[in-house]
Amino acid sequence: AYPNPTDGRFTVLNPSAKEATLTLYNMVGKQILQQTFATSQTNIDLSKQPAGVYLVRLTAGGQVHTTKLVKN
């Protein structure tokens, strides 16, 4: 996910370009967003969410990758 930190808009890359599920959680574990896409990248807009740290979880091809995202 980039840019990180972000103002609320960021891009998630999916190098395999296979169907992937993006799930976004706040730091108390509440699911904020879930989106499925089958492209090499997708743009996400969190501008309506409060500033803080979020977990971005990408599941694709049987693999799971989780990273922290900071929203200013």
Coordinates of N, CA and C in Angstrom, one line a residue:
A1 N 0.9 -1.2 0.0 CA 0.0 0.0 0.0 C 0.9 1.2 0.0
Y2 N 0.6 2.2 -0.9 CA 1.4 3.4 -0.9 C 0.4 4.5 -1.3
P3 N 0.7 5.8 -1.0 CA 1.8 6.2 -0.1 C 1.4 5.9 1.4
N4 N 2.4 5.8 2.2 CA 2.3 5.4 3.6 C 3.3 6.2 4.4
P5 N 2.9 7.2 5.1 CA 1.6 7.6 5.5 C 0.8 8.2 4.4
T6 N -0.5 8.3 4.6 CA -1.4 8.8 3.5 C -2.4 9.8 4.1
D7 N -2.9 10.6 3.2 CA -4.0 11.6 3.6 C -5.3 11.0 3.5
G8 N -5.4 9.7 3.2 CA -6.7 9.0 3.1 C -6.8 8.2 1.8
R9 N -6.2 8.7 0.8 CA -6.2 8.0 -0.5 C -4.9 7.2 -0.7
F10 N -5.0 5.9 -1.0 CA -3.8 5.1 -1.3 C -4.1 4.0 -2.3
T11 N -3.1 3.4 -2.8 CA -3.1 2.4 -3.8 C -2.6 1.1 -3.2
V12 N -3.3 0.0 -3.5 CA -2.9 -1.3 -3.1 C -2.5 -2.1 -4.4
L13 N -1.3 -2.7 -4.4 CA -0.8 -3.5 -5.5 C -1.1 -4.9 -5.4
N14 N -1.5 -5.6 -6.5 CA -1.7 -7.0 -6.5 C -0.9 -7.6 -7.7
P15 N 0.4 -7.9 -7.4 CA 1.2 -8.3 -8.5 C 0.7 -9.5 -9.3
S16 N 0.0 -10.4 -8.7 CA -0.5 -11.6 -9.4 C -1.7 -11.2 -10.4
A17 N -2.3 -10.1 -10.1 CA -3.5 -9.7 -10.9 C -4.6 -10.7 -10.9
K18 N -4.5 -11.7 -9.9 CA -5.6 -12.6 -9.7 C -6.6 -12.0 -8.7
E19 N -7.8 -12.6 -8.6 CA -8.8 -12.1 -7.7 C -8.2 -12.0 -6.3
A20 N -8.4 -10.8 -5.7 CA -7.8 -10.6 -4.3 C -8.9 -9.9 -3.5
T21 N -8.8 -10.1 -2.2 CA -9.8 -9.5 -1.3 C -8.9 -8.6 -0.4
L22 N -9.3 -7.4 -0.3 CA -8.7 -6.4 0.6 C -9.7 -6.1 1.7
T23 N -9.1 -6.3 2.9 CA -9.9 -6.0 4.2 C -9.1 -5.0 5.0
L24 N -9.8 -4.0 5.5 CA -9.2 -2.9 6.2 C -9.7 -2.9 7.6
Y25 N -8.9 -2.9 8.6 CA -9.3 -2.9 10.0 C -8.7 -1.7 10.7
N26 N -9.5 -1.1 11.7 CA -8.9 -0.1 12.6 C -8.1 -0.8 13.7
M27 N -7.5 -0.1 14.6 CA -6.6 -0.7 15.6 C -7.3 -1.4 16.7
V28 N -8.6 -1.3 16.8 CA -9.4 -2.0 17.8 C -10.0 -3.3 17.2
G29 N -9.6 -3.5 15.9 CA -10.0 -4.8 15.2 C -11.4 -4.7 14.5
K30 N -11.9 -3.5 14.4 CA -13.2 -3.4 13.7 C -13.0 -3.3 12.2
Q31 N -13.7 -4.1 11.4 CA -13.6 -4.1 10.0 C -14.2 -2.8 9.4
I32 N -13.4 -2.1 8.7 CA -13.8 -0.8 8.1 C -14.2 -1.0 6.7
L33 N -13.6 -1.9 5.9 CA -13.8 -2.0 4.5 C -13.5 -3.4 4.1
Q34 N -14.2 -3.9 3.1 CA -13.8 -5.2 2.4 C -14.2 -5.0 1.0
Q35 N -13.2 -5.3 0.1 CA -13.4 -5.1 -1.3 C -12.7 -6.2 -2.1
T36 N -13.3 -6.8 -3.1 CA -12.7 -7.8 -3.9 C -12.4 -7.1 -5.3
F37 N -11.2 -7.4 -5.8 CA -10.8 -6.9 -7.1 C -9.9 -7.9 -7.8
A38 N -9.8 -7.8 -9.1 CA -9.0 -8.7 -9.9 C -8.1 -8.0 -10.9
T39 N -7.6 -6.9 -10.5 CA -6.7 -6.1 -11.3 C -5.3 -6.0 -10.6
S40 N -4.3 -5.4 -11.2 CA -3.0 -5.4 -10.6 C -2.9 -4.3 -9.5
Q41 N -3.9 -3.4 -9.5 CA -3.9 -2.4 -8.4 C -5.3 -1.9 -8.2
T42 N -5.6 -1.3 -7.0 CA -6.8 -0.7 -6.8 C -6.6 0.5 -5.9
N43 N -7.4 1.5 -6.1 CA -7.3 2.8 -5.3 C -8.4 2.8 -4.2
I44 N -8.0 3.1 -3.0 CA -8.9 3.2 -1.9 C -8.9 4.6 -1.3
D45 N -10.1 5.0 -0.9 CA -10.3 6.3 -0.3 C -10.8 6.2 1.1
L46 N -10.0 6.6 2.1 CA -10.3 6.5 3.5 C -10.4 8.0 4.1
S47 N -10.6 8.9 3.2 CA -10.6 10.3 3.7 C -11.7 10.6 4.7
K48 N -12.8 9.8 4.8 CA -13.8 10.0 5.7 C -13.5 9.3 7.1
Q49 N -12.5 8.5 7.1 CA -12.1 7.9 8.4 C -11.2 8.8 9.2
P50 N -11.2 8.6 10.5 CA -10.3 9.4 11.4 C -8.8 9.1 11.2
A51 N -8.0 10.0 11.5 CA -6.5 9.8 11.5 C -6.2 8.7 12.4
G52 N -5.2 7.9 12.1 CA -4.7 6.8 12.9 C -4.0 5.7 12.2
V53 N -3.9 4.6 12.8 CA -3.2 3.4 12.2 C -4.2 2.4 11.8
Y54 N -4.1 1.8 10.6 CA -5.0 0.8 10.1 C -4.2 -0.4 9.7
L55 N -4.9 -1.5 9.7 CA -4.3 -2.8 9.1 C -4.9 -3.1 7.8
V56 N -4.1 -3.3 6.8 CA -4.5 -3.6 5.4 C -4.2 -5.1 5.2
R57 N -5.2 -5.9 5.0 CA -5.0 -7.3 4.8 C -5.4 -7.7 3.3
L58 N -4.4 -8.2 2.6 CA -4.7 -8.6 1.2 C -4.6 -10.1 1.1
T59 N -5.6 -10.7 0.6 CA -5.7 -12.2 0.4 C -5.8 -12.5 -1.0
A60 N -4.8 -13.2 -1.6 CA -4.8 -13.5 -3.0 C -4.1 -14.8 -3.3
G61 N -4.6 -15.7 -4.1 CA -3.9 -16.9 -4.4 C -3.6 -17.8 -3.3
G62 N -4.4 -17.8 -2.2 CA -4.1 -18.6 -1.0 C -3.0 -18.0 -0.1
Q63 N -2.6 -16.8 -0.4 CA -1.6 -16.1 0.4 C -2.2 -14.9 1.1
V64 N -1.8 -14.6 2.3 CA -2.3 -13.4 3.0 C -1.1 -12.5 3.4
H65 N -1.3 -11.2 3.1 CA -0.3 -10.3 3.4 C -0.9 -9.1 4.2
T66 N -0.4 -8.8 5.4 CA -0.9 -7.7 6.2 C 0.1 -6.7 6.4
T67 N -0.3 -5.4 6.3 CA 0.6 -4.3 6.6 C -0.1 -3.2 7.3
K68 N 0.7 -2.4 8.0 CA 0.1 -1.2 8.7 C 0.1 0.0 7.8
L69 N -1.0 0.8 7.9 CA -1.1 2.0 7.1 C -1.4 3.1 8.1
V70 N -0.7 4.2 7.9 CA -0.9 5.4 8.8 C -1.6 6.4 8.0
K71 N -2.8 6.9 8.6 CA -3.5 8.0 8.0 C -3.3 9.2 8.8
N72 N -2.9 10.3 8.1 CA -2.6 11.6 8.8 C -3.9 12.3 8.9

